[in-house]
Short mmCIF file of N, CA and C in Angstrom, two decimals:
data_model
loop_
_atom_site.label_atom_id
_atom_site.label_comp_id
_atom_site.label_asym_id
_atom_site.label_seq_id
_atom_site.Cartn_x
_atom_site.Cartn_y
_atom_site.Cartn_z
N UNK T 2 -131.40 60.63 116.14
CA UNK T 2 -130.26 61.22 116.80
C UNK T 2 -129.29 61.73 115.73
N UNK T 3 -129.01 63.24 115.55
CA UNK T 3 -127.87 63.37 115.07
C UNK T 3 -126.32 62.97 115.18
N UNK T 4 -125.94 62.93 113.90
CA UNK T 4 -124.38 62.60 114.00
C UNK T 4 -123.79 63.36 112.99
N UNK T 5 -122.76 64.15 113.48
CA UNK T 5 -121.67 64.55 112.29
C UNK T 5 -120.85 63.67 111.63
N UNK T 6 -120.88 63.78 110.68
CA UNK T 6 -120.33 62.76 109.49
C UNK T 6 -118.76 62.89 108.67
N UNK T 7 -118.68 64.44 109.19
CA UNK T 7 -117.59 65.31 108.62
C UNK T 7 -118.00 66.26 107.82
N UNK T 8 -117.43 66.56 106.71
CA UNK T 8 -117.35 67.45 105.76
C UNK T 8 -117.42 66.75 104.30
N UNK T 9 -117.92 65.98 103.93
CA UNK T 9 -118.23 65.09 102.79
C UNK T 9 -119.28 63.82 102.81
N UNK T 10 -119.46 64.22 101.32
CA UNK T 10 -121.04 63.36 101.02
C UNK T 10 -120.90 62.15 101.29
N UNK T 11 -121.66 61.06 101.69
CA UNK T 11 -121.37 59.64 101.84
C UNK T 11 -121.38 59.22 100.50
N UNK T 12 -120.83 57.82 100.22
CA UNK T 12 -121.04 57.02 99.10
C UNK T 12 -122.37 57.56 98.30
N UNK T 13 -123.65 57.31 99.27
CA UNK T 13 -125.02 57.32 99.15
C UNK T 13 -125.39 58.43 98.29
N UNK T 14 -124.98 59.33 99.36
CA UNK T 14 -125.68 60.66 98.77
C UNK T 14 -125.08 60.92 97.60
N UNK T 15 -123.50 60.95 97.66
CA UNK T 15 -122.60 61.29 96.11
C UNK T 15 -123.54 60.59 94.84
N UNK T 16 -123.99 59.47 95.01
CA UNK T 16 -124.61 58.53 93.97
C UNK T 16 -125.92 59.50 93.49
N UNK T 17 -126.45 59.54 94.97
CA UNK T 17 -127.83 60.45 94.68
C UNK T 17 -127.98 61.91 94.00
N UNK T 18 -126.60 62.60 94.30
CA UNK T 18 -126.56 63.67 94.09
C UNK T 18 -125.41 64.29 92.66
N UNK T 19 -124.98 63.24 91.99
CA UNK T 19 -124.22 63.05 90.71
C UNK T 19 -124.65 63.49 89.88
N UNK T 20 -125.95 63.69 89.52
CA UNK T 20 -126.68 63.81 88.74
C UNK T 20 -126.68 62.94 87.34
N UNK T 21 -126.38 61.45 87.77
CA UNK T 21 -126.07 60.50 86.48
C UNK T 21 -127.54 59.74 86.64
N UNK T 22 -128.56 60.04 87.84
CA UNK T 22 -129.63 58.73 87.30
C UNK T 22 -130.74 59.94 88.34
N UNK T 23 -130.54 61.16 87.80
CA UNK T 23 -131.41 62.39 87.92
C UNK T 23 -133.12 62.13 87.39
N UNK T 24 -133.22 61.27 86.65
CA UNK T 24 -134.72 60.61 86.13
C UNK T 24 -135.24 60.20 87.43
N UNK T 25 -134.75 59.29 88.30
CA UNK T 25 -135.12 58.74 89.39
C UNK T 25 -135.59 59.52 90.34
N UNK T 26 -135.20 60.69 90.77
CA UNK T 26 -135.62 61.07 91.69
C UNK T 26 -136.13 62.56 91.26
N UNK T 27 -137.17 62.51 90.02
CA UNK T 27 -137.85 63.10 89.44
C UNK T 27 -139.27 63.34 90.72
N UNK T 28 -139.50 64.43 90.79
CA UNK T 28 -140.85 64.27 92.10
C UNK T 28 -140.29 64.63 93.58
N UNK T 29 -139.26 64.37 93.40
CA UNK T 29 -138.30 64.39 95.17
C UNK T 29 -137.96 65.89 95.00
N UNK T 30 -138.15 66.42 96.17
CA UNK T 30 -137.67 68.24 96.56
C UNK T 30 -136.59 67.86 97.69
N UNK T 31 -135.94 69.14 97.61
CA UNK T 31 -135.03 69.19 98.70
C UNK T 31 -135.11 70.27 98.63
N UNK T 32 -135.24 70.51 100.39
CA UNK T 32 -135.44 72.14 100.85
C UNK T 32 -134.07 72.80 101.43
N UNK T 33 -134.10 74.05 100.98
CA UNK T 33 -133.04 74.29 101.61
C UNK T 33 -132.82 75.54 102.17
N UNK T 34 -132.01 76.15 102.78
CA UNK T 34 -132.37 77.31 103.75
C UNK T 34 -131.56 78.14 103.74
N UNK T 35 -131.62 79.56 103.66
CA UNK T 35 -130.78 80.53 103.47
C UNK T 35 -130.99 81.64 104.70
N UNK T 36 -130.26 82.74 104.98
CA UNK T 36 -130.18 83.38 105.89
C UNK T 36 -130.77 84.62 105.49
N UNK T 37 -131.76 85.56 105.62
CA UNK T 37 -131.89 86.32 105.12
C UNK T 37 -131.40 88.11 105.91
N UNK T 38 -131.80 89.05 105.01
CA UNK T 38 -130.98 89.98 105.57
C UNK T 38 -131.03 90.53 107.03
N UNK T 39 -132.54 90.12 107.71
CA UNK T 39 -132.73 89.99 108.79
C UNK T 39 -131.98 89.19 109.98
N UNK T 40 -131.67 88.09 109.46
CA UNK T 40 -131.26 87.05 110.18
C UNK T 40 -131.88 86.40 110.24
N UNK T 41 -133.06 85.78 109.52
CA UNK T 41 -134.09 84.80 109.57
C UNK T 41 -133.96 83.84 108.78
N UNK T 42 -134.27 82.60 109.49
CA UNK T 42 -133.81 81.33 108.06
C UNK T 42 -135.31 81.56 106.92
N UNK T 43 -134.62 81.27 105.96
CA UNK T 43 -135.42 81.63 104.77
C UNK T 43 -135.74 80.26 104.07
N UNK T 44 -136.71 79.70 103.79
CA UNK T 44 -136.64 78.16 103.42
C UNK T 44 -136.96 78.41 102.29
N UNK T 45 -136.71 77.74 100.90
CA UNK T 45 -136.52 77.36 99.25
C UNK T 45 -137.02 76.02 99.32
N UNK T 46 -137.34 75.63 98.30
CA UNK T 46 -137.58 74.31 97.77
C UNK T 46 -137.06 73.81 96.34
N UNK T 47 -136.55 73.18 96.05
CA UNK T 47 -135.56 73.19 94.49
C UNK T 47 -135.89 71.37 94.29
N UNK T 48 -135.52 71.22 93.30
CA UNK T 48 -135.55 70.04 93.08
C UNK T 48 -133.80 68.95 92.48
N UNK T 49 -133.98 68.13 92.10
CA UNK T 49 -132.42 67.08 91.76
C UNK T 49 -132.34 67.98 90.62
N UNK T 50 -132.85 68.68 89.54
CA UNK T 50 -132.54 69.15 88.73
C UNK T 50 -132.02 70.62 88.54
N UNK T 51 -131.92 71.17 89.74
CA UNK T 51 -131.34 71.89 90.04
C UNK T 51 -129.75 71.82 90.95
N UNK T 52 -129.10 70.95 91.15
CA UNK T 52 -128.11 70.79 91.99
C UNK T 52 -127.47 69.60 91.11
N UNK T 53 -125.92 69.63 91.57
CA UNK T 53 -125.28 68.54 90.92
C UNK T 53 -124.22 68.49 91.98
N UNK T 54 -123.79 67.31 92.18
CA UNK T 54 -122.44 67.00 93.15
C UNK T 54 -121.51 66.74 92.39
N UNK T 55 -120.79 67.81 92.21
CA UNK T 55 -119.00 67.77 91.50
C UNK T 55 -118.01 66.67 91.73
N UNK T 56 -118.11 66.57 93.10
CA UNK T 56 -117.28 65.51 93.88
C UNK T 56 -117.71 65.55 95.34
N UNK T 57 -117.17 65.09 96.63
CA UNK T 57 -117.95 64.76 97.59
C UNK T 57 -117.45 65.90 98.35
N UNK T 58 -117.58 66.95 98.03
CA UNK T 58 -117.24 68.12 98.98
C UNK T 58 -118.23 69.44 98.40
N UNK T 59 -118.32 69.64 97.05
CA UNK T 59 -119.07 70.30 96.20
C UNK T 59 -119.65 70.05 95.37
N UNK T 60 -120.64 71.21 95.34
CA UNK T 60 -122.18 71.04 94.88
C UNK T 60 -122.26 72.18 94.02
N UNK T 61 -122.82 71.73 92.89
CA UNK T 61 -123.35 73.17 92.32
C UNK T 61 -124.76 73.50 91.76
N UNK T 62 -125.41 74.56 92.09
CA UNK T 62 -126.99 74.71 92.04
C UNK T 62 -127.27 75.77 91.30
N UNK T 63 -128.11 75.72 90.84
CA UNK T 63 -128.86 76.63 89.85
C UNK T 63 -129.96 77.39 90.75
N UNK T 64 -130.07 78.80 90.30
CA UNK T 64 -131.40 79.57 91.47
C UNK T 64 -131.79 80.24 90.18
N UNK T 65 -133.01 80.69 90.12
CA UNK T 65 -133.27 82.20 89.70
C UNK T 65 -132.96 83.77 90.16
N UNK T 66 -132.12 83.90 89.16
CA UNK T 66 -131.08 84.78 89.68
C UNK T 66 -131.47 85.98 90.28
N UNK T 67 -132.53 86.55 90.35
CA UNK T 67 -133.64 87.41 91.05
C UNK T 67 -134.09 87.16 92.52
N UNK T 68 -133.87 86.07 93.02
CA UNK T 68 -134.63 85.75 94.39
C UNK T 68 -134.37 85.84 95.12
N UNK T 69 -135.04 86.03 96.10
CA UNK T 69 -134.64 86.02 97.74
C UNK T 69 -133.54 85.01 98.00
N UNK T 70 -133.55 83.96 97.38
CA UNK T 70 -132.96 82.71 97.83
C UNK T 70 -131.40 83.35 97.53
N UNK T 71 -131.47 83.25 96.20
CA UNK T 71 -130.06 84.12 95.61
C UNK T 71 -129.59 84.99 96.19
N UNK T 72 -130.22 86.21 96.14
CA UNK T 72 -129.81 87.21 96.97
C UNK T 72 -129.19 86.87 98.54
N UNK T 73 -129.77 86.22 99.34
CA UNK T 73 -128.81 85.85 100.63
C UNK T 73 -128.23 85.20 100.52
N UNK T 74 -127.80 84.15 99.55
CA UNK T 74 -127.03 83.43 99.28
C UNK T 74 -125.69 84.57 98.90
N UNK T 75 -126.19 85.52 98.19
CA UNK T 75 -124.78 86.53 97.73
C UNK T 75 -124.20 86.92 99.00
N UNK T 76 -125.17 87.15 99.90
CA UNK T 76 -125.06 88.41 100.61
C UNK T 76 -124.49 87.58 102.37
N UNK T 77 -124.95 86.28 102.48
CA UNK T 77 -124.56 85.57 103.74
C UNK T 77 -123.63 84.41 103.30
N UNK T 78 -123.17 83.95 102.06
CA UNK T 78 -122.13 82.77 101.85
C UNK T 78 -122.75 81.66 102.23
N UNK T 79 -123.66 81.54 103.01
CA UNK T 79 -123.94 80.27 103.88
C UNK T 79 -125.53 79.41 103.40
N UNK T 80 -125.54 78.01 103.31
CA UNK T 80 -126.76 77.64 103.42
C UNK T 80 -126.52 76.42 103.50
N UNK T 81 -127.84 75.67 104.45
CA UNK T 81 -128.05 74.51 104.56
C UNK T 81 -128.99 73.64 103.63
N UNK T 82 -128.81 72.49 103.27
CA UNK T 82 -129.57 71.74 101.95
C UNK T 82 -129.91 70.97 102.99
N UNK T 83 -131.42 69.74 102.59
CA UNK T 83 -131.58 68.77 103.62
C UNK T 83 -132.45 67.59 102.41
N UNK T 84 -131.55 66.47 102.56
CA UNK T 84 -131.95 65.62 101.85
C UNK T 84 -132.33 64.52 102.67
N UNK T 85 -134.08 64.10 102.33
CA UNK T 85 -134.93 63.45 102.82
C UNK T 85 -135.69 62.76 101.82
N UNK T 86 -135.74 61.21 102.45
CA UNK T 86 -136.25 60.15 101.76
C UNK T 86 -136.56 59.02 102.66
N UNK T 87 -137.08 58.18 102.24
CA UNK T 87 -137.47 56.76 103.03
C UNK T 87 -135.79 56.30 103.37
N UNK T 88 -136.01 56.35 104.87
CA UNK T 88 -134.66 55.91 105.48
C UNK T 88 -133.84 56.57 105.02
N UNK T 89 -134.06 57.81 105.17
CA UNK T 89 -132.69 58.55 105.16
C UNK T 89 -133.35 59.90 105.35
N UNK T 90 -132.17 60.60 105.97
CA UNK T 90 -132.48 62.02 106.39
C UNK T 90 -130.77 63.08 106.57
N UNK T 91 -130.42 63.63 105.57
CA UNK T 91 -129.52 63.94 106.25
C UNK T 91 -129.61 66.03 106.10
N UNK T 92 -128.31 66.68 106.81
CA UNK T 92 -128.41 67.90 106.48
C UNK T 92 -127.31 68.71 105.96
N UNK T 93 -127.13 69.34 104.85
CA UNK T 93 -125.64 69.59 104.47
C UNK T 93 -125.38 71.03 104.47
N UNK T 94 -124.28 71.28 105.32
CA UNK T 94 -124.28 72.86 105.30
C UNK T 94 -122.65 73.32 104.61
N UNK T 95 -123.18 74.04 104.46
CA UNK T 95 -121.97 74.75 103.54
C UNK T 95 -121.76 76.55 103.24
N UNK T 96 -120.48 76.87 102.89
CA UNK T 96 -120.21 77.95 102.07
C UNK T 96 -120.47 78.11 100.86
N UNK T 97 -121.07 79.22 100.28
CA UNK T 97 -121.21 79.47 98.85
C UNK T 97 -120.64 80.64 98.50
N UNK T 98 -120.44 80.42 97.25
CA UNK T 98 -120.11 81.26 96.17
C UNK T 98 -120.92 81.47 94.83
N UNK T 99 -121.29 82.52 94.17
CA UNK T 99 -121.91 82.39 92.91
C UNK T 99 -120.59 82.60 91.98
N UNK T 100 -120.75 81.53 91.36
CA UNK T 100 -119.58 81.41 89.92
C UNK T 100 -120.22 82.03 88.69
N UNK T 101 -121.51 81.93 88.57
CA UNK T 101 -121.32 82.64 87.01
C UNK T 101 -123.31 83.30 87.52
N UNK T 102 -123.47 84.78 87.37
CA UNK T 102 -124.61 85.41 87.80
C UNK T 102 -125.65 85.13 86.56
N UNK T 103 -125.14 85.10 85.49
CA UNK T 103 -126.19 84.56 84.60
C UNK T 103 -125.58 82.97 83.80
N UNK T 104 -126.48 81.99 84.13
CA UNK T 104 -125.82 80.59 83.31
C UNK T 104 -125.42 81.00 82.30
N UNK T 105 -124.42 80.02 81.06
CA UNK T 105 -124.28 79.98 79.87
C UNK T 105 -125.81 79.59 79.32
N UNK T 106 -126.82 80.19 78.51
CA UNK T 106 -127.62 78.93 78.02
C UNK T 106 -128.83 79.33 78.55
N UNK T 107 -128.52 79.84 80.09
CA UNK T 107 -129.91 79.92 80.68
C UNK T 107 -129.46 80.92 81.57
N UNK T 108 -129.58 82.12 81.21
CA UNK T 108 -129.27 83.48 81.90
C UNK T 108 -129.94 83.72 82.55
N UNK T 109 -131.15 83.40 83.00
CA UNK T 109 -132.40 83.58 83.95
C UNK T 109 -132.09 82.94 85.19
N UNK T 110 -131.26 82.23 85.39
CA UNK T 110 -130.68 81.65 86.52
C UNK T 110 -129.00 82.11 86.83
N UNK T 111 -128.97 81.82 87.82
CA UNK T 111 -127.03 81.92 88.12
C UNK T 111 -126.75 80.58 89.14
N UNK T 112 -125.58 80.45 89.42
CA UNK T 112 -125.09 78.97 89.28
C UNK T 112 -123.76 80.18 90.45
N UNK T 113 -124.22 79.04 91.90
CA UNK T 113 -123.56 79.01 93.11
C UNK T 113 -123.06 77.46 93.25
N UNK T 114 -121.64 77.76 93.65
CA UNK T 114 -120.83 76.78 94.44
C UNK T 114 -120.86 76.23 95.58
N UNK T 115 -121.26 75.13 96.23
CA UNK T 115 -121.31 75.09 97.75
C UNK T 115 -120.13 74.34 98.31
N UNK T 116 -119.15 74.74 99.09
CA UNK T 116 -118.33 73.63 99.57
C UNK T 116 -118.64 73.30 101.00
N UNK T 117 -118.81 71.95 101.43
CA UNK T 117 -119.73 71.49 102.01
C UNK T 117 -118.64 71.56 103.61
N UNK T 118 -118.95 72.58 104.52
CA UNK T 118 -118.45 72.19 106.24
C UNK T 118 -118.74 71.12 106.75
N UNK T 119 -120.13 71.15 107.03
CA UNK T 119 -120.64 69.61 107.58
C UNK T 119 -121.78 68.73 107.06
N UNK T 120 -121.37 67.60 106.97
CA UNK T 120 -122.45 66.54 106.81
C UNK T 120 -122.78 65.90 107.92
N UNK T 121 -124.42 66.12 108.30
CA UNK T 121 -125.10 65.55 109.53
C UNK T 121 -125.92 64.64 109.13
N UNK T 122 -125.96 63.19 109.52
CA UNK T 122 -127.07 62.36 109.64
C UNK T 122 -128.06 61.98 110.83
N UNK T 123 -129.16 62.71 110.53
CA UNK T 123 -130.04 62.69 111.58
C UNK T 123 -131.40 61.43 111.34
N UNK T 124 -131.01 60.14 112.10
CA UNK T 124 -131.89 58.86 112.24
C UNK T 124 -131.99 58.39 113.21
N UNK T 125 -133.60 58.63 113.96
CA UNK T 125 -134.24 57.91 115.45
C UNK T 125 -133.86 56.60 114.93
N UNK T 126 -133.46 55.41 116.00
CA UNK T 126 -133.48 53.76 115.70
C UNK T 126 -134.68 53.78 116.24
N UNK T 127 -135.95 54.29 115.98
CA UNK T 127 -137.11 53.73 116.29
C UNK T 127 -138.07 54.48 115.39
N UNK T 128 -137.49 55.19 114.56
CA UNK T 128 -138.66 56.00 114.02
C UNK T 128 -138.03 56.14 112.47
N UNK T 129 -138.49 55.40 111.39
CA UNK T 129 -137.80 55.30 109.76
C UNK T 129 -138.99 56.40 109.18
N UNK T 130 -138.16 57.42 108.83
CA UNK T 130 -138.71 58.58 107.90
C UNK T 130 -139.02 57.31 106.53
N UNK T 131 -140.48 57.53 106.13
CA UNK T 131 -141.12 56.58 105.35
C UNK T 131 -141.60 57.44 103.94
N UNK T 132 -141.46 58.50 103.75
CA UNK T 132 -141.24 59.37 102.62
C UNK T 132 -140.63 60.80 102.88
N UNK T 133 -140.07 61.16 101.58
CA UNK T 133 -139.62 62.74 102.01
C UNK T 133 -140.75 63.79 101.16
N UNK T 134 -140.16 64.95 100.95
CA UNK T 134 -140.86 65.87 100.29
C UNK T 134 -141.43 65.66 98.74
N UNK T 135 -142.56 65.54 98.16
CA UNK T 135 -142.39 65.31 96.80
C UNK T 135 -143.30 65.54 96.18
N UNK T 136 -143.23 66.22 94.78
CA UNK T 136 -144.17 66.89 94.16
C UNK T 136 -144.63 65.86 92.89
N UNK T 137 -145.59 66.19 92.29
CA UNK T 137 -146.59 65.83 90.97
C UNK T 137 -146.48 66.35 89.92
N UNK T 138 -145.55 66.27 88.42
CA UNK T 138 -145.17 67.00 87.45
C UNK T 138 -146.99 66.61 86.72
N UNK T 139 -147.40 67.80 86.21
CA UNK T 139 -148.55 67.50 85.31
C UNK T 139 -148.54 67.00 84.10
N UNK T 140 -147.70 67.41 83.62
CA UNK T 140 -147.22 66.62 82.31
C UNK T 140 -145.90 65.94 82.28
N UNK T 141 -145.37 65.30 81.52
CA UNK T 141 -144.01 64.25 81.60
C UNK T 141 -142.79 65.77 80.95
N UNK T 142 -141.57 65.07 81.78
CA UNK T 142 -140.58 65.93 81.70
C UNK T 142 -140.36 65.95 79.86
N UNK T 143 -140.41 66.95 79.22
CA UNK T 143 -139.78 67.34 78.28
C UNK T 143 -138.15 67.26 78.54
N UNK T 144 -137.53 66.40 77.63
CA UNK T 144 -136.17 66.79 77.66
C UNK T 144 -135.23 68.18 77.49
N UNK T 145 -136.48 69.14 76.71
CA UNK T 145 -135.34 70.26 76.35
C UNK T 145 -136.06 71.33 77.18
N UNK T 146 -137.43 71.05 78.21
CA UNK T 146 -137.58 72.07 79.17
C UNK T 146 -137.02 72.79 79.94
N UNK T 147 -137.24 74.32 80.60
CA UNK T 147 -136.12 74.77 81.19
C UNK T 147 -135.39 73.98 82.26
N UNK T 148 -136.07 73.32 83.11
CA UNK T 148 -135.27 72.52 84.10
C UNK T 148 -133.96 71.12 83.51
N UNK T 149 -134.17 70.72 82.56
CA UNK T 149 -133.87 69.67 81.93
C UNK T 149 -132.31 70.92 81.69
N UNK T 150 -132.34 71.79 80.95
CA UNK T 150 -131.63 72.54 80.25
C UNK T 150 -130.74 73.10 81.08
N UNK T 151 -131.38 73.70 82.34
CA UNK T 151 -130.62 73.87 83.61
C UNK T 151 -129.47 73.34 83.72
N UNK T 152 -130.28 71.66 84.07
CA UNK T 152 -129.99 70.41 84.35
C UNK T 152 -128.53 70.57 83.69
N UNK T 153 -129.00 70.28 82.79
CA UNK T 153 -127.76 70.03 81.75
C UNK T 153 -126.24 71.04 81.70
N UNK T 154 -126.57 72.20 81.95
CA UNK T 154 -125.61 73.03 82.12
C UNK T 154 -124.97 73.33 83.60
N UNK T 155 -125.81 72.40 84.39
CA UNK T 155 -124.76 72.34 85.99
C UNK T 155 -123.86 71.28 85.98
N UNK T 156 -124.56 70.19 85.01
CA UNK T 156 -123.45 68.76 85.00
C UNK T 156 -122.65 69.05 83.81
N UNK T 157 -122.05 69.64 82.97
CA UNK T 157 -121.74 69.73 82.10
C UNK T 157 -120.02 70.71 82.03
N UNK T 158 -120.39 71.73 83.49
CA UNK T 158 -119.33 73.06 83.76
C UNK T 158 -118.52 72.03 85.09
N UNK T 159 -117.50 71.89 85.00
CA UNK T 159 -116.87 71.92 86.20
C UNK T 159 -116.92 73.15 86.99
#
């Protein structure tokens, strides 16, 4: 059953989404959805190393600054993120802005603002989501790989 939560991250998610223990949830995706010029939701997949929670209202994410994803993001302000895991499910929608079209560092990406309208928690009391989305790195994260580097330059900019 959904519930609106307000307009800010819980304790939980802020922790999850800080990007201070980003190792952990190495493998975990979060999908997220954009509007495209049609009017069609457009679904992305990004990972913790792409997003950082500023404070419990904003978020800031890294895209490749070329994409569909980006592009409606310029062009509609709007997108929903949905973070899913064992016992937990929630959905965060928000306004965006792109703050800088090419990163410092990593110009191949640009770096959008989200300030968050609503936080929804959606949990059946009879049915515990028992994993979320999650991928298989083939080799171990390099620290100075592009994502790592990303990484580093979303937690780093206020």
């Amino acid at each position: 059953m959904s519930q609106v939560l307000g307009n800010e991250l819980t304790a939980e998610l802020l922790s999850r989404l800080d990007g201070r223990d980003v190792e952990s949830y190495e493998g975990k995706i979060i999908p997220i959805f954009t509007l495209d010029e049609y009017g069609w939701p457009h679904p992305a997949l990004l990972s913790y190393y792409e997003m950082v929670a500023k404070n419990s209202r904003t978020i800031d994410m890294a895209l490749w600054k070329n994409s569909s994803t980006a592009n409606n993001l310029r062009q509609s302000g709007k997108v929903t993120l949905m973070i899913i895991d064992h016992a937990l499910n929630y959905y965060l929608k928000g306004t965006v802005s792109q703050t800088e079209a090419e990163m410092s560092g990593t110009p191949a990406v640009s770096r959008f603002r989200v300030t968050l309208e609503q936080v929804i928690e959606d949990q059946e009391p009879n049915a515990e989501i028992i994993t979320g989305l999650t991928y298989r790195r083939m080799t171990q994260r390099d620290p100075n790989d592009f994502a790592a580097k990303v990484f580093r330059g979303l937690k780093e900019r206020q």
